[in-house]
Amino acid sequence: MLVKPNLLMKKRPEDAVTTHPAVVQATVEIIKEKANKVIIADSPGGPYTKKRLESIYQTAGIKDIEKLENVFLNYDTSYKDLNVENTAFKKLSLISPYFESHGIVNLPKLKTHQMAVYTGAVKNLFGLVPGGQKAEMHFRFQDVRRFMEMLLEILTVAKPMLNIMDGIVAMEGEGPSAGKPKKLGILLISEDAIALDYVACKIIGLDIKDVPLLEVAKEKGLLNPDEIEIVGERIEDVAPSSFELVLRPEISFVKGRLPHFLASFLDGFLSPKPVFDKNICIGCAECFNACPAQAIEMKSRKAYVDLKKCIRCYCCHELCPAKAIKIKRSFLFEKILR
């Protein structure tokens, strides 16, 4: 059995970036009673190396789980190609533990996301794609809508048996790594990853129209809110009084309403851009190594971005350990169009 937590980067449990080790261990303890072997695996952001995995396991509090009988942390950084029909891929690269397991238990973290607005059960499965391949897919599927379609296609391939979302301490604001921990005190469990994401979004105050993933899923007939049965607490009883969200990145009001060349210009002008604070930058080159568009260069141990090359995937913001990168919109958007 493969247990797939969110292990985005080297962060402590209290930072609310990764799935809390207590949630991972509790899940594993139950699963291992019926599974002969449990593998905990993820492909974090950035390079997919054994050294990086070891560091993340240790810092995220996952390392001690390895002491449990018949439970193994994955250190194998190889991957295999899977022939996939009726998708945009034709061939999809996935980490080796996927092929060694009889099923997946998906353990996402409830967080905001600069590109996707929200990240949860469906997006967590993107971590089955090995590091370098993720960068390639970001570059290939630059349009937000097309990226969401790609994530839904991965879901149809992965088919997790169960999804357990860690919303005990979620992340609000500049997620998925630079935001603020937000105590919600909830665990969400569902066999349906899309339904789980819908309910999680309702709890934090997001509608389908606010979240590109849910919007695309509904259009494709994969999400029907009327068919979702909620067992346990009511949404209104667990919803926080406030939750800091990110604005939807797509400037949809210009698409389809203006000539293509003008819409493209305005979209590029109005869309959010990464801004690097050189005073905070520690010169670690995480952004440089992760950028799928190769739009970042290092000068005198500081990162510089070429916005003409930038594809607005915000991987740099996602993986910056120093929180030196902010996502900012144009003055026109902030003061007039917002």
Coordinates of C-alpha atoms in Angstrom, one line a residue, residues 3-310:
V3 CA 0.6 6.3 1.5
K4 CA 1.1 9.7 -0.3
P5 CA 1.4 12.7 2.1
N6 CA 2.1 16.2 1.0
L7 CA 5.9 16.6 1.5
L8 CA 6.3 19.7 -0.6
M9 CA 9.6 20.8 0.9
K10 CA 11.9 20.8 3.9
K11 CA 9.5 22.4 6.5
R12 CA 8.7 21.6 10.2
P13 CA 5.3 20.2 11.0
E14 CA 4.3 23.5 12.8
D15 CA 4.8 25.4 9.6
A16 CA 1.7 23.8 8.1
V17 CA 3.3 23.2 4.8
T18 CA 3.4 19.4 4.9
T19 CA 1.0 16.8 6.1
H20 CA 1.4 16.5 9.9
P21 CA 3.3 13.4 10.9
A22 CA 0.6 12.5 13.5
V23 CA -1.9 12.2 10.7
V24 CA 0.5 10.2 8.6
Q25 CA 1.4 7.8 11.5
A26 CA -2.3 7.4 12.6
T27 CA -3.2 6.4 9.0
V28 CA -0.3 4.0 8.7
E29 CA -1.1 2.3 12.0
I30 CA -4.5 1.5 10.7
I31 CA -3.5 0.4 7.2
K32 CA -0.6 -1.8 8.3
E33 CA -3.0 -4.1 10.1
K34 CA -4.3 -5.3 6.8
A35 CA -1.4 -4.5 4.4
N36 CA 1.7 -6.6 4.2
K37 CA 3.8 -3.6 3.4
V38 CA 3.2 0.2 3.6
I39 CA 5.4 2.6 1.6
I40 CA 5.3 6.3 2.4
A41 CA 6.4 8.2 -0.7
D42 CA 6.2 11.6 -2.4
S43 CA 8.2 13.5 -5.0
P44 CA 8.7 16.9 -3.4
G45 CA 9.1 20.2 -5.3
G46 CA 12.6 20.6 -6.9
P47 CA 15.1 17.9 -7.7
Y48 CA 14.0 14.3 -6.9
T49 CA 17.1 13.0 -5.0
K50 CA 17.7 10.7 -2.1
K51 CA 19.5 13.4 -0.2
R52 CA 16.5 15.7 -0.6
L53 CA 14.1 13.0 0.5
E54 CA 16.2 12.2 3.6
S55 CA 16.3 15.9 4.6
I56 CA 12.5 16.4 4.2
Y57 CA 11.6 13.2 6.0
Q58 CA 13.7 14.3 9.0
T59 CA 12.5 17.9 9.1
A60 CA 8.9 17.1 8.5
G61 CA 8.8 14.6 11.4
I62 CA 8.2 11.6 9.1
K63 CA 11.5 9.8 9.8
D64 CA 10.4 8.2 13.1
I65 CA 7.5 6.5 11.4
E66 CA 10.0 4.3 9.6
K67 CA 10.5 2.4 13.0
L68 CA 7.1 0.9 12.7
E69 CA 7.0 -2.8 11.5
N70 CA 6.5 -3.3 7.8
V71 CA 6.5 0.5 7.1
F72 CA 9.1 1.9 4.7
L73 CA 10.0 5.4 3.6
N74 CA 10.8 5.6 -0.1
Y75 CA 14.4 6.5 -1.1
D76 CA 14.1 5.1 -4.6
T77 CA 14.2 8.1 -7.0
S78 CA 13.7 6.1 -10.1
Y79 CA 10.5 6.3 -12.1
K80 CA 8.7 4.5 -14.8
D81 CA 6.6 5.4 -17.8
L82 CA 3.0 4.5 -18.1
N83 CA 1.1 4.3 -21.4
V84 CA -2.1 6.3 -20.9
E85 CA -4.8 6.4 -23.5
N86 CA -7.5 9.1 -23.9
T87 CA -5.4 11.8 -22.2
A88 CA -3.1 14.6 -23.2
F89 CA 0.0 12.6 -22.1
K90 CA -0.1 9.3 -24.0
K91 CA 2.8 8.5 -21.7
L92 CA 3.0 9.5 -18.1
S93 CA 6.0 9.3 -15.8
L94 CA 5.3 8.3 -12.2
I95 CA 7.6 7.5 -9.2
S96 CA 8.4 3.8 -8.8
P97 CA 6.5 3.2 -5.6
Y98 CA 3.3 3.7 -7.5
F99 CA 4.0 0.6 -9.5
E100 CA 4.9 -1.4 -6.4
S101 CA 1.7 -0.8 -4.5
H102 CA -1.8 -2.3 -4.7
G103 CA -3.5 1.0 -3.9
I104 CA -3.0 4.6 -2.8
V105 CA -4.1 6.4 0.3
N106 CA -3.9 10.1 -0.4
L107 CA -3.0 12.4 2.6
P108 CA -3.2 16.0 1.3
K109 CA -2.9 19.2 3.4
L110 CA -5.6 21.9 3.2
K111 CA -3.9 25.0 1.9
T112 CA -4.3 28.0 -0.3
H113 CA -2.3 28.2 -3.5
Q114 CA -1.0 31.1 -5.6
M115 CA -1.6 29.5 -8.9
A116 CA -4.6 27.2 -8.2
V117 CA -6.3 29.3 -5.4
Y118 CA -6.6 26.1 -3.4
T119 CA -4.6 22.9 -3.1
G120 CA -5.9 19.6 -1.7
A121 CA -6.6 16.0 -2.6
V122 CA -6.5 16.2 -6.4
K123 CA -3.4 18.4 -6.6
N124 CA -1.5 16.3 -4.0
L125 CA -1.4 13.5 -6.6
F126 CA 0.8 15.7 -8.8
G127 CA 3.5 14.5 -6.3
L128 CA 3.4 11.1 -8.0
V129 CA 5.2 12.8 -10.9
P130 CA 9.0 12.9 -10.4
G131 CA 10.7 16.2 -9.9
G132 CA 12.0 17.2 -13.2
Q133 CA 8.9 15.9 -15.0
K134 CA 6.8 18.2 -12.9
A135 CA 8.7 21.2 -14.2
E136 CA 8.3 20.0 -17.7
M137 CA 4.5 19.6 -17.2
H138 CA 4.3 23.1 -15.8
F139 CA 5.9 24.4 -18.9
R140 CA 3.8 22.3 -21.2
F141 CA 0.5 23.2 -19.5
Q142 CA 0.9 26.9 -18.8
D143 CA -2.7 27.8 -19.1
V144 CA -4.4 27.5 -15.6
R145 CA -7.4 25.7 -17.0
R146 CA -5.3 23.2 -19.0
F147 CA -3.2 22.6 -15.9
M148 CA -6.3 21.7 -14.0
E149 CA -7.4 19.3 -16.8
M150 CA -4.0 17.7 -16.5
L151 CA -4.4 17.2 -12.7
L152 CA -7.8 15.6 -13.3
E153 CA -6.3 13.2 -15.8
I154 CA -3.6 12.2 -13.3
L155 CA -6.5 11.5 -10.8
T156 CA -8.1 9.1 -13.3
V157 CA -4.8 7.2 -13.5
A158 CA -3.9 7.2 -9.8
K159 CA -7.4 6.3 -8.5
P160 CA -6.7 6.7 -4.8
M161 CA -8.6 4.2 -2.6
L162 CA -9.1 6.8 0.1
N163 CA -8.4 10.5 0.6
I164 CA -7.7 11.8 4.2
M165 CA -7.2 15.6 4.3
D166 CA -5.2 17.2 7.1
G167 CA -7.1 20.3 8.0
I168 CA -6.3 20.3 11.7
V169 CA -3.9 23.2 11.1
A170 CA -4.4 24.4 7.5
M171 CA -2.6 27.2 5.6
E172 CA -4.2 30.5 4.7
G173 CA -2.8 33.5 2.8
E174 CA 0.3 33.0 0.5
G175 CA 0.1 29.2 0.2
P176 CA 1.2 26.6 -0.5
S177 CA 4.4 27.3 1.5
A178 CA 4.7 31.0 2.5
G179 CA 1.3 31.4 4.1
K180 CA 0.2 31.3 7.7
P181 CA -0.9 28.3 9.8
K182 CA -4.7 28.4 10.5
K183 CA -6.2 26.1 13.1
L184 CA -9.4 24.5 11.8
G185 CA -9.4 21.3 13.7
I186 CA -10.8 19.1 11.0
L187 CA -10.1 15.9 9.2
L188 CA -11.9 15.3 5.9
I189 CA -12.2 11.7 4.6
S190 CA -13.7 10.6 1.3
E191 CA -13.2 8.0 -1.5
D192 CA -13.9 10.8 -3.9
A193 CA -11.0 13.3 -4.1
I194 CA -13.0 15.9 -6.1
A195 CA -15.9 15.8 -3.6
L196 CA -13.5 16.1 -0.7
D197 CA -11.9 19.2 -2.4
Y198 CA -15.3 20.7 -2.9
V199 CA -16.3 20.3 0.7
A200 CA -12.9 21.7 1.9
C201 CA -13.4 24.7 -0.3
K202 CA -16.9 25.4 1.0
I203 CA -15.5 25.3 4.6
I204 CA -12.9 28.0 3.9
G205 CA -15.4 30.1 1.9
L206 CA -14.6 29.2 -1.7
D207 CA -17.3 28.5 -4.4
I208 CA -16.9 26.4 -7.5
K209 CA -16.4 29.5 -9.6
D210 CA -13.5 30.6 -7.4
V211 CA -11.5 27.5 -7.9
P212 CA -10.2 26.5 -11.4
L213 CA -10.0 22.8 -10.5
L214 CA -13.6 22.6 -9.3
E215 CA -14.9 24.7 -12.2
V216 CA -13.2 22.3 -14.8
A217 CA -14.3 19.2 -12.9
K218 CA -18.0 20.4 -12.9
E219 CA -17.8 21.2 -16.6
K220 CA -16.6 17.7 -17.3
G221 CA -19.3 16.1 -15.2
L222 CA -17.0 15.0 -12.5
L223 CA -18.5 17.1 -9.8
N224 CA -22.2 17.4 -8.8
P225 CA -22.6 19.1 -5.4
D226 CA -26.2 17.8 -5.2
E227 CA -24.9 14.2 -5.0
I228 CA -22.4 14.8 -2.2
E229 CA -23.5 13.5 1.1
I230 CA -21.8 15.0 4.1
V231 CA -21.6 12.7 7.2
G232 CA -20.5 14.1 10.5
E233 CA -20.2 17.8 11.3
R234 CA -22.1 20.4 9.3
I235 CA -20.0 22.8 7.1
E236 CA -21.4 25.8 8.9
D237 CA -20.3 24.4 12.3
V238 CA -16.7 23.9 11.3
A239 CA -16.2 26.9 9.0
P240 CA -13.8 29.5 10.4
S241 CA -15.1 33.1 11.0
S242 CA -12.3 34.2 8.6
F243 CA -9.8 32.6 6.2
E244 CA -7.4 34.6 4.1
L245 CA -7.6 33.5 0.5
V246 CA -5.7 34.3 -2.7
L247 CA -7.3 35.9 -5.7
R248 CA -7.9 33.8 -8.7
P249 CA -5.0 34.3 -11.0
E250 CA -6.8 34.1 -14.4
I251 CA -7.9 37.4 -15.8
S252 CA -10.9 35.9 -17.4
F253 CA -12.7 39.1 -18.2
V254 CA -10.5 39.9 -21.2
K255 CA -10.5 36.4 -22.8
G256 CA -13.1 36.0 -25.5
R257 CA -14.1 39.7 -25.3
L258 CA -11.2 41.3 -27.1
P259 CA -9.0 40.5 -30.1
H260 CA -6.5 37.8 -29.3
F261 CA -3.4 39.9 -29.5
L262 CA -4.9 42.6 -27.2
A263 CA -6.3 40.0 -24.8
S264 CA -2.8 38.3 -24.6
F265 CA -1.1 41.7 -24.0
L266 CA -3.6 42.6 -21.2
D267 CA -3.4 39.1 -19.7
G268 CA 0.4 39.4 -19.5
F269 CA 0.2 42.9 -18.1
L270 CA -2.5 42.2 -15.5
S271 CA -1.5 38.7 -14.4
P272 CA 0.4 38.3 -11.1
K273 CA 4.2 38.4 -11.2
P274 CA 6.8 37.0 -8.8
V275 CA 8.8 39.8 -7.1
F276 CA 12.1 38.9 -5.5
D277 CA 13.3 40.6 -2.4
K278 CA 17.1 40.7 -2.6
N279 CA 17.4 41.6 1.1
I280 CA 15.7 38.3 2.1
C281 CA 17.1 36.0 -0.6
I282 CA 19.6 33.6 0.9
G283 CA 21.1 32.5 -2.5
C284 CA 20.0 28.8 -2.0
A285 CA 19.1 28.5 -5.8
E286 CA 16.0 26.5 -5.0
C287 CA 14.0 28.8 -7.4
F288 CA 16.7 28.6 -10.0
N289 CA 16.7 24.8 -10.0
A290 CA 12.9 24.5 -10.0
C291 CA 12.0 27.0 -12.7
P292 CA 10.5 25.1 -15.7
A293 CA 11.0 28.1 -18.0
Q294 CA 14.6 28.7 -17.0
A295 CA 13.6 32.3 -16.3
I296 CA 15.8 32.7 -13.2
E297 CA 19.5 33.3 -13.0
M298 CA 21.8 33.6 -10.0
K299 CA 24.1 36.7 -9.7
S300 CA 26.4 37.2 -6.7
R301 CA 24.3 34.6 -4.8
K302 CA 21.0 36.4 -5.4
A303 CA 18.1 35.3 -7.7
Y304 CA 16.9 37.4 -10.6
V305 CA 13.9 36.7 -12.7
D306 CA 13.3 37.5 -16.4
L307 CA 9.6 38.3 -16.5
K308 CA 9.6 37.9 -20.3
K309 CA 10.4 34.2 -19.9
C310 CA 8.3 33.7 -16.8

